[in-house]
Short mmCIF file of C-alpha atoms and ligand atoms in Angstrom, two decimals:
data_model
loop_
_atom_site.label_atom_id
_atom_site.label_comp_id
_atom_site.label_asym_id
_atom_site.label_seq_id
_atom_site.Cartn_x
_atom_site.Cartn_y
_atom_site.Cartn_z
CA MET C 175 86.27 75.00 109.56
CA SER C 176 83.95 74.13 112.42
CA GLY C 177 81.61 76.35 114.42
CA SER C 178 80.50 79.81 113.41
CA PRO C 179 83.07 81.94 111.63
CA LYS C 180 84.26 85.06 113.39
CA ARG C 181 86.70 87.86 112.86
CA LEU C 182 90.33 86.90 113.44
CA SER C 183 93.44 88.77 114.51
CA ILE C 184 96.44 88.72 112.18
CA GLN C 185 98.05 86.06 114.38
CA GLU C 186 94.96 83.86 114.04
CA MET C 187 94.91 84.46 110.28
CA ASP C 188 98.49 83.27 110.06
CA LEU C 189 97.60 80.12 112.01
CA LEU C 190 94.84 79.54 109.47
CA CYS C 191 97.41 80.05 106.71
CA ARG C 192 99.79 77.54 108.25
CA ARG C 193 96.93 75.02 108.61
CA GLN C 194 96.12 75.49 104.93
CA GLU C 195 99.74 74.86 104.01
CA ALA C 196 100.01 71.82 106.28
CA GLU C 197 96.86 70.30 104.80
CA GLY C 198 98.14 70.89 101.28
CA ALA C 199 95.06 72.98 100.49
CA PRO C 200 95.14 74.68 97.10
CA MET C 201 96.66 78.15 97.56
CA ALA C 202 97.58 80.92 95.15
CA ALA C 203 101.27 81.65 94.54
CA TYR C 204 100.89 85.02 96.30
CA ASP C 205 99.15 83.50 99.34
CA GLY C 206 101.01 83.33 102.64
CA PRO C 207 101.06 84.69 106.17
CA LEU C 208 99.77 88.26 106.49
CA GLN C 209 102.53 89.16 108.93
CA ARG C 210 105.07 89.26 106.08
CA HIS C 211 103.23 92.37 104.86
CA VAL C 212 103.64 93.93 108.30
CA ALA C 213 107.37 93.33 107.95
CA ASP C 214 107.12 95.33 104.69
CA GLY C 215 105.55 98.25 106.55
CA ASP C 216 101.81 97.49 106.37
CA ARG C 217 101.43 98.03 110.11
CA ARG C 218 97.70 98.73 110.06
CA LEU C 219 97.14 95.00 109.61
CA LEU C 220 98.10 94.57 113.26
CA HIS C 221 95.02 96.58 114.25
CA LEU C 222 92.47 94.99 111.94
CA GLU C 223 90.33 91.91 112.29
CA PHE C 224 89.81 89.65 109.31
CA ASP C 225 87.25 87.18 108.12
CA ASP C 226 87.86 83.61 109.25
CA SER C 227 88.31 81.94 105.85
CA ALA C 228 90.86 80.84 103.30
CA ALA C 229 88.93 82.95 100.78
CA ALA C 230 89.55 86.09 102.85
CA LEU C 231 93.22 85.18 103.32
CA ARG C 232 93.52 84.98 99.54
CA LEU C 233 91.67 88.28 99.10
CA TRP C 234 94.02 90.08 101.47
CA ASN C 235 97.13 88.58 99.96
CA PHE C 236 95.88 89.45 96.48
CA LEU C 237 95.39 93.06 97.56
CA LEU C 238 98.66 93.36 99.44
CA THR C 239 100.81 91.91 96.65
CA GLU C 240 99.59 94.32 93.98
CA GLU C 241 102.74 96.42 93.93
CA ASP C 242 104.86 93.25 93.51
CA ARG C 243 102.59 92.25 90.66
CA LEU C 244 103.04 95.58 88.95
CA HIS C 245 106.84 95.39 89.27
CA GLN C 246 106.81 91.83 87.92
CA ALA C 247 104.70 93.01 84.99
CA ARG C 248 107.18 95.79 84.25
CA ALA C 249 110.06 93.28 84.35
CA ALA C 250 108.17 91.01 81.95
CA GLY C 251 107.71 93.84 79.44
CA THR C 252 103.97 94.24 80.03
CA LYS C 253 102.82 97.78 79.37
CA ILE C 254 101.42 99.54 82.43
CA VAL C 255 98.73 102.21 82.24
CA GLY C 256 98.15 104.48 85.20
CA THR C 257 94.50 105.42 84.99
CA MET C 258 93.50 108.28 87.19
CA LYS C 259 90.14 109.39 88.53
CA ASP C 260 87.56 107.69 86.31
CA LEU C 261 87.31 104.63 88.61
CA GLY C 262 86.28 101.82 86.33
CA THR C 263 86.29 102.93 82.69
CA VAL C 264 89.76 103.14 81.11
CA PRO C 265 90.91 99.86 82.75
CA VAL C 266 88.17 98.02 80.83
CA MET C 267 89.80 99.31 77.62
CA ALA C 268 93.37 98.65 78.74
CA TYR C 269 92.68 95.04 79.74
CA SER C 270 91.12 94.46 76.31
CA LEU C 271 94.61 94.69 74.79
CA PRO C 272 97.32 92.02 74.95
CA ASP C 273 100.15 92.54 77.43
CA VAL C 274 98.65 95.68 78.93
CA ILE C 275 97.51 96.15 82.52
CA ALA C 276 96.08 99.17 84.26
CA PHE C 277 95.96 100.35 87.83
CA TYR C 278 94.86 103.45 89.73
CA PRO C 279 97.74 105.42 91.25
CA ASP C 280 94.82 106.99 93.17
CA GLY C 281 94.95 103.81 95.25
CA ALA C 282 97.88 105.39 97.13
CA TRP C 283 94.95 107.08 98.93
CA TRP C 284 95.09 104.12 101.34
CA THR C 285 98.86 103.93 101.81
CA PRO C 286 98.92 106.38 104.78
CA CYS C 287 96.37 104.12 106.48
CA VAL C 288 97.91 100.75 105.60
CA MET C 289 101.41 101.92 106.58
CA GLU C 290 100.13 103.98 109.54
CA LEU C 291 101.65 107.19 108.15
CA SER C 292 105.14 105.63 108.20
CA ALA C 293 105.75 105.97 104.44
CA GLY C 294 105.98 109.75 104.66
CA LEU C 295 103.85 110.24 101.54
CA LEU C 296 101.67 112.95 103.04
CA GLY C 297 104.74 114.88 104.22
CA LEU C 298 106.26 114.55 100.77
CA ALA C 299 103.08 115.88 99.19
CA GLN C 300 103.13 118.74 101.69
CA SER C 301 106.69 119.61 100.67
CA LEU C 302 105.42 119.84 97.09
CA GLY C 303 102.77 122.36 98.10
CA VAL C 304 99.89 119.91 98.53
CA GLY C 305 99.00 119.94 102.19
CA GLU C 306 96.14 119.10 104.49
CA ALA C 307 93.62 121.15 102.55
CA PHE C 308 93.55 118.21 100.12
CA CYS C 309 92.08 114.76 100.63
CA PRO C 310 94.39 111.76 101.27
CA VAL C 311 94.74 111.21 97.52
CA ARG C 312 97.66 113.62 97.83
CA ALA C 313 99.64 110.56 98.95
CA MET C 314 99.70 109.63 95.25
CA LEU C 315 101.94 112.61 94.54
CA GLY C 316 104.46 111.40 97.12
CA ALA C 317 104.37 107.90 95.65
CA PHE C 318 105.19 109.20 92.18
CA VAL C 319 108.07 111.26 93.49
CA ASN C 320 109.72 108.72 95.82
CA ARG C 321 109.10 105.80 93.41
CA ALA C 322 109.01 103.42 96.39
CA HIS C 323 105.58 101.95 95.69
CA PHE C 324 104.22 101.36 92.18
CA PRO C 325 106.32 101.49 88.99
CA ILE C 326 105.94 104.69 86.98
CA PRO C 327 103.32 103.85 84.33
CA ASP C 328 104.15 103.79 80.60
CA LEU C 329 101.04 105.88 80.00
CA LEU C 330 99.10 108.05 82.43
CA THR C 331 95.50 109.02 81.76
CA CYS C 332 93.28 111.28 83.81
CA SER C 333 89.68 112.35 83.37
CA VAL C 334 89.20 116.06 83.76
CA GLY C 335 86.24 118.42 83.78
CA ALA C 336 83.68 117.01 86.20
CA THR C 337 86.46 116.10 88.59
CA CYS C 338 86.85 117.10 92.22
CA ASP C 339 89.12 120.08 92.81
CA ASP C 340 91.51 117.94 94.86
CA PHE C 341 92.27 115.52 92.11
CA SER C 342 92.36 118.12 89.40
CA ALA C 343 94.92 120.22 91.29
CA ILE C 344 97.05 117.23 92.33
CA ALA C 345 97.13 115.77 88.80
CA GLN C 346 98.17 119.15 87.40
CA ARG C 347 100.94 119.34 90.01
CA LEU C 348 102.00 115.84 88.97
CA GLU C 349 102.29 116.91 85.35
CA SER C 350 104.29 119.97 86.38
CA LEU C 351 106.78 117.59 88.01
CA GLY C 352 107.48 115.94 84.65
CA PHE C 353 104.90 113.13 84.48
CA PRO C 354 103.05 113.58 81.16
CA ILE C 355 99.30 112.94 81.34
CA LEU C 356 96.76 112.17 78.64
CA TRP C 357 93.78 114.24 79.82
CA TRP C 358 90.31 113.33 78.67
CA GLU C 359 87.20 115.35 79.17
CA MET C 360 84.32 114.22 81.34
CA PRO C 361 81.47 116.75 81.24
CA HIS C 362 79.36 117.48 84.28
CA ARG C 363 76.35 115.20 83.72
CA ARG C 364 73.22 117.27 83.48
CA ARG C 365 69.57 116.34 83.25
CA PRO C 366 68.30 116.49 79.66
CA ASP C 367 66.26 119.56 78.71
CA PRO C 368 62.62 118.93 77.76
CA GLY C 369 62.51 117.34 74.32
CA GLU C 370 66.29 116.91 74.16
CA PRO C 371 67.39 113.48 72.86
CA ALA C 372 68.48 111.53 75.94
CA VAL C 373 69.51 108.07 77.05
CA VAL C 374 69.09 106.12 80.26
CA LEU C 375 72.53 105.18 81.56
CA PRO C 376 73.49 101.95 83.32
CA GLY C 377 72.34 102.37 86.92
CA GLY C 378 69.36 104.52 85.97
CA PHE C 379 70.58 108.13 85.58
CA THR C 380 69.67 109.91 82.35
CA ALA C 381 71.92 112.10 80.22
CA PRO C 382 71.64 114.01 76.97
CA GLU C 383 72.79 112.03 73.94
CA SER C 384 75.16 114.88 73.08
CA GLN C 385 77.06 114.34 76.35
CA VAL C 386 77.34 110.61 75.70
CA ALA C 387 78.70 111.41 72.21
CA LEU C 388 81.31 113.74 73.72
CA VAL C 389 82.47 111.10 76.21
CA ARG C 390 82.54 108.51 73.46
CA SER C 391 84.81 110.67 71.30
CA GLU C 392 87.09 111.27 74.26
CA LEU C 393 87.31 107.57 74.99
CA GLU C 394 88.13 106.94 71.33
CA ARG C 395 91.07 109.30 71.78
CA VAL C 396 92.18 107.34 74.86
CA GLY C 397 91.69 104.12 72.87
CA ALA C 398 94.00 105.40 70.11
CA ALA C 399 96.72 106.10 72.70
CA LEU C 400 96.28 102.64 74.20
CA GLN C 401 96.59 101.03 70.76
CA THR C 402 99.83 102.91 70.12
CA LEU C 403 101.16 101.83 73.51
CA ALA C 404 100.23 98.20 72.95
CA GLY C 405 101.12 98.07 69.26
CA ALA C 406 97.84 96.21 68.81
CA ARG C 407 94.37 96.97 67.54
CA LEU C 408 91.56 97.84 69.93
CA GLY C 409 88.59 97.22 67.67
CA ASP C 410 84.97 96.56 68.55
CA GLY C 411 85.65 92.81 68.87
CA GLU C 412 88.49 93.27 71.35
CA LEU C 413 86.56 95.86 73.35
CA ALA C 414 83.41 93.76 73.42
CA ALA C 415 85.43 90.83 74.78
CA GLY C 416 86.97 93.14 77.42
CA ILE C 417 83.51 94.33 78.41
CA ARG C 418 82.29 90.75 78.80
CA GLU C 419 85.23 90.00 81.12
CA ALA C 420 84.60 93.16 83.16
CA ASN C 421 80.96 92.12 83.43
CA ARG C 422 82.02 88.75 84.86
CA VAL C 423 83.64 90.62 87.73
CA ARG C 424 80.61 92.89 88.11
CA SER C 425 78.21 89.97 88.06
CA LEU C 426 80.19 88.15 90.78
CA LEU C 427 80.16 91.31 92.86
CA ALA C 428 76.42 91.69 92.36
CA ASP C 429 75.90 88.16 93.76
CA LEU C 430 78.31 88.81 96.61
CA ARG C 431 76.65 92.09 97.55
CA ARG C 432 73.14 90.67 97.36
CA LEU C 433 74.00 87.84 99.77
CA ALA C 434 76.39 89.72 102.04
CA TYR C 435 74.04 92.68 102.47
CA THR C 436 70.77 90.80 102.82
CA ALA C 437 71.43 87.40 104.44
CA GLU C 438 70.71 87.10 108.14
CA PRO C 439 72.97 86.63 110.05
CA CYS C 440 75.57 88.65 108.19
CA PRO C 441 77.76 86.15 106.30
CA MET C 442 80.79 88.36 105.48
CA PRO C 443 82.39 91.23 107.41
CA ALA C 444 82.24 94.81 106.14
CA LEU C 445 86.00 95.05 105.74
CA GLU C 446 86.27 92.17 103.30
CA MET C 447 83.27 93.48 101.35
CA LEU C 448 84.96 96.87 100.98
CA ILE C 449 88.09 95.22 99.59
CA ALA C 450 86.04 92.94 97.31
CA GLU C 451 84.11 95.88 95.84
CA MET C 452 87.40 97.65 95.13
CA LEU C 453 88.38 94.84 92.75
CA ALA C 454 85.78 96.17 90.32
CA ILE C 455 87.70 99.29 89.38
CA HIS C 456 90.94 97.83 87.97
CA PHE C 457 90.87 94.18 88.98
CA CYS C 458 93.80 94.68 91.37
CA SER C 459 96.12 94.46 88.35
CA ASP C 460 95.11 90.89 87.40
CA ARG C 461 91.67 90.49 85.90
CA ALA C 462 91.62 86.69 85.74
CA GLU C 463 92.81 86.34 89.31
CA SER C 464 90.25 88.82 90.59
CA VAL C 465 87.56 86.52 89.17
CA ALA C 466 89.09 83.58 91.02
CA VAL C 467 89.34 85.55 94.28
CA LEU C 468 85.73 86.70 94.07
CA ASN C 469 84.55 83.20 93.22
CA GLY C 470 86.26 81.95 96.39
CA LEU C 471 84.52 84.57 98.49
CA LEU C 472 81.17 83.88 96.89
CA ASP C 473 81.51 80.13 97.56
CA GLU C 474 82.29 80.90 101.18
CA ILE C 475 79.30 83.21 101.55
CA LYS C 476 76.96 80.71 99.88
CA ARG C 477 78.16 77.94 102.15
CA ARG C 478 77.60 80.09 105.22
CA THR C 479 74.14 81.23 104.17
CA ASP C 480 73.14 77.66 103.31
CA ASP C 481 74.32 76.61 106.79
CA GLY C 482 72.68 79.61 108.46
CA GLN C 483 76.08 80.82 109.67
CA GLY C 484 77.14 84.40 110.11
CA VAL C 485 80.10 86.40 111.34
CA LEU C 486 77.94 88.67 113.51
CA PRO C 487 75.08 88.03 115.89
CA LYS C 488 71.63 88.02 114.34
CA GLY C 489 69.82 91.34 114.34
CA ALA C 490 72.76 93.70 113.86
CA ALA C 491 71.65 97.17 112.75
CA ARG C 492 71.54 97.31 108.96
CA VAL C 493 73.67 100.24 107.83
CA PHE C 494 74.14 101.63 104.34
CA TRP C 495 77.60 103.21 104.10
CA VAL C 496 78.40 106.17 101.84
CA ASN C 497 82.02 106.95 100.76
CA PRO C 498 85.10 104.81 101.26
CA VAL C 499 86.81 105.10 104.64
CA ALA C 500 90.33 106.53 104.76
CA ASP C 501 91.04 104.10 107.64
CA LEU C 502 90.01 100.50 107.01
CA ARG C 503 89.62 100.01 110.74
CA ALA C 504 86.37 101.97 110.60
CA MET C 505 84.74 98.94 108.96
CA ASN C 506 85.64 96.74 111.96
CA LEU C 507 84.39 99.50 114.24
CA LEU C 508 80.96 99.56 112.64
CA GLU C 509 80.53 95.92 113.59
CA ASP C 510 82.00 96.39 117.06
CA CYS C 511 79.27 98.98 117.63
CA GLY C 512 76.40 96.65 116.72
CA GLY C 513 76.08 97.47 113.02
CA ARG C 514 76.55 95.54 109.82
CA LEU C 515 77.00 96.65 106.26
CA CYS C 516 73.82 96.65 104.28
CA GLY C 517 74.68 98.41 101.04
CA THR C 518 77.42 100.78 100.01
CA GLU C 519 78.19 103.69 97.74
CA PHE C 520 81.96 103.97 97.68
CA LEU C 521 82.11 106.60 94.88
CA PHE C 522 82.11 104.03 92.09
CA SER C 523 78.66 102.51 91.74
CA HIS C 524 79.08 102.85 87.94
CA ALA C 525 81.90 100.30 88.19
CA LEU C 526 79.48 97.78 89.72
CA ASP C 527 76.65 98.13 87.21
CA PRO C 528 76.73 95.79 84.21
CA ILE C 529 78.05 97.44 81.04
CA PRO C 530 75.50 97.03 78.22
CA GLU C 531 76.57 94.28 75.81
CA ASP C 532 73.91 95.04 73.19
CA LEU C 533 75.40 98.40 72.12
CA PRO C 534 78.50 99.32 70.12
CA PRO C 535 81.18 98.77 72.77
CA MET C 536 82.54 102.32 72.88
CA GLU C 537 79.00 103.68 73.17
CA ALA C 538 78.39 101.28 76.07
CA LEU C 539 81.56 102.39 77.84
CA ALA C 540 80.72 106.07 77.33
CA ARG C 541 77.30 105.55 78.90
CA MET C 542 78.86 103.71 81.82
CA ALA C 543 81.50 106.41 82.33
CA LEU C 544 78.85 109.13 82.37
CA ALA C 545 76.93 107.19 85.03
CA ASP C 546 79.74 107.94 87.52
CA PRO C 547 77.93 109.20 90.65
CA MET C 548 80.62 111.85 91.12
CA VAL C 549 80.20 113.58 87.75
CA GLY C 550 76.57 114.59 88.21
CA PRO C 551 74.47 116.51 90.73
CA SER C 552 74.67 115.40 94.37
CA ALA C 553 70.88 114.97 94.26
CA ASP C 554 71.32 112.27 91.60
CA ARG C 555 73.84 110.52 93.79
CA ALA C 556 71.50 110.76 96.74
CA GLY C 557 68.69 109.32 94.62
CA ARG C 558 70.80 106.30 93.80
CA ILE C 559 71.68 105.87 97.48
CA VAL C 560 67.98 106.01 98.40
CA ARG C 561 67.13 103.40 95.80
CA ASP C 562 69.93 101.02 96.81
CA ALA C 563 69.30 101.49 100.54
CA ARG C 564 65.68 100.53 99.92
CA VAL C 565 66.67 97.45 97.89
CA PHE C 566 69.04 96.21 100.61
CA GLY C 567 66.64 97.00 103.43
CA ALA C 568 68.96 99.44 105.19
CA GLU C 569 67.79 100.81 108.55
CA ALA C 570 70.29 103.68 108.77
CA VAL C 571 72.75 105.54 106.58
CA VAL C 572 76.29 106.55 107.52
CA VAL C 573 77.92 109.24 105.39
CA SER C 574 81.60 109.07 106.12
CA ARG C 575 83.39 112.25 105.22
CA ILE C 576 86.88 112.22 103.80
CA PRO C 577 89.21 114.79 105.42
CA GLY C 578 89.98 117.64 103.04
CA ALA C 579 87.82 116.22 100.25
CA SER C 580 86.32 119.02 98.19
CA HIS C 581 83.13 117.11 97.47
CA CYS C 582 82.36 116.31 101.09
CA ALA C 583 81.69 119.65 102.73
CA LEU C 584 78.09 120.03 101.56
CA GLU C 585 77.42 116.83 99.72
CA GLY C 586 76.89 114.88 102.93
CA ALA C 587 74.20 117.31 104.03
CA VAL C 588 72.42 117.02 100.66
CA ILE C 589 72.51 113.25 100.81
CA ALA C 590 71.37 113.19 104.44
CA GLU C 591 68.39 115.44 103.78
CA ILE C 592 67.20 113.45 100.77
CA VAL C 593 67.62 110.12 102.58
CA ARG C 594 65.67 111.41 105.61
CA THR C 595 62.91 112.79 103.43
CA GLU C 596 62.52 109.80 101.13
CA LEU C 597 63.24 106.92 103.49
CA ASP C 598 62.72 108.35 106.96
CA LEU C 599 65.95 106.70 108.07
CA PRO C 600 68.40 107.98 110.68
CA VAL C 601 71.55 109.39 109.06
CA VAL C 602 74.87 110.19 110.68
CA GLU C 603 77.78 112.04 109.14
CA LEU C 604 81.23 111.39 110.52
CA GLU C 605 84.77 112.05 109.40
CA VAL C 606 87.26 109.21 109.08
CA PRO C 607 90.95 110.23 108.88
CA PRO C 608 93.68 107.87 107.56
CA VAL C 609 94.36 106.61 111.12
CA VAL C 610 91.29 106.82 113.33
CA ASP C 611 92.90 105.84 116.65
CA PRO C 612 92.78 109.28 118.33
CA MET C 613 89.13 109.60 117.30
CA LEU C 614 88.01 106.09 118.24
CA PRO C 615 85.96 107.17 121.29
CA THR C 616 84.03 109.76 119.26
CA LEU C 617 83.45 107.47 116.32
CA ARG C 618 82.43 104.64 118.60
CA THR C 619 79.89 106.81 120.38
CA ARG C 620 78.34 107.97 117.13
CA LEU C 621 78.18 104.50 115.60
CA GLU C 622 76.77 103.00 118.79
CA ALA C 623 74.17 105.74 118.83
CA ILE C 624 73.03 104.95 115.31
CA ALA C 625 72.87 101.22 116.07
CA GLU C 626 70.85 101.89 119.23
CA THR C 627 68.51 104.19 117.32
CA VAL C 628 67.87 101.43 114.80
CA LEU C 629 67.09 98.89 117.51
CA LYS C 630 64.78 101.34 119.27
CA ARG C 631 62.88 102.05 116.08
CA ARG C 632 62.36 98.32 115.55
CA ASN C 633 60.58 98.10 118.88
CA VAL C 634 58.29 101.09 118.44
S1 SF4 X 728 88.12 114.62 96.93
FE1 SF4 X 728 86.88 112.74 96.93
S2 SF4 X 728 86.62 112.14 94.79
FE2 SF4 X 728 88.32 113.63 94.92
S3 SF4 X 728 90.14 112.38 95.03
FE3 SF4 X 728 89.53 112.89 97.12
S4 SF4 X 728 88.22 111.18 97.75
FE4 SF4 X 728 88.42 111.06 95.53
#
């Protein structure tokens, strides 16, 4: 590639793909033109812009072939675990067993966006009594019922207790439709009482030892079910090896995030970083390949930073983004408005932190699970956002609300107040629906305003 990289249309990405093929460049078996996914219904790709690299092409193809991968796994006799809600814990256990893979049916959250509402999943959920009062995760219900997306898992697990009302209600509705679920309890993480035995969790929160012990016993119950499914032992050795592999992914992501969110000019677009971070939670159904994909991205970012190249002009406003966006296009929009990503909290920061390797493995996993930012007080979550925004040098914070999400109504205000008080940064809250097009003018105005505010503050 010559010249500075930029964001490409899908047509330009497919030219890049054809060049790769013509040059005989090494490509993964699932690589190929992105437009074939549009033919399968992924119409949102037509309205996105992508990073100008073979590494990004591979990332997108890896993401967009996940359902094929799951169906191939089913055909090959691999056991499939549908892990719901914990975002990053049970998959570490599942991938520690032979011939078992795990994925989050919750990922159907993005199907209304990627297929531009053409799959009818939200309507199907509505017909089952789960309407617009719920967040887009209700699409998962439709995907289970119409069986047109992922294969029905051999085992379904779901954390319950400190779970948002949306997910709790939808998972119960799922079970009532005849999909048995192994529920496991996640207590609401509380601050230890004075003198109460406590531990510091990965990522820095603290929790009473008694809560860690409860989560550990629950995970042991999940582990027993996984062993039965796999017909294989999940002992400390196997789990420790699984944790080391998960940490490889987390360590690659830590390097990627550090460079992508701090290098000037910005070496990787926000959209690709969002997708890359998502690989942490269940490895996009292929743990080894997710390592290869992330290595490719990291090489690309290192090369660009060494060459002083970026995908955006120097000086873009440095924005820390809170919550995943229901429409991926919002990530492009941030950059169109003069911003760049400079740190994120996409609801799963516990899936990015290294899992301790110097503890009994189930204890380590229990501590990591309890570090989930969504199972404790919003003030804890805000504290983590403040700390990370400081580390990455953010100049503004965007809290993107998720339509219908039960945790969003007040949480954004709590986070905004703490960020303003502790960091004196401008904060904007905005809502991103699964397809933002009708709201583009409003969103654009608000994102431009935050970018302009940042630039003005630099000059004061
Ligand atoms: S309400 Fe929030 S945490 Fe719950 S399923 Fe929806 S997006 Fe996820």
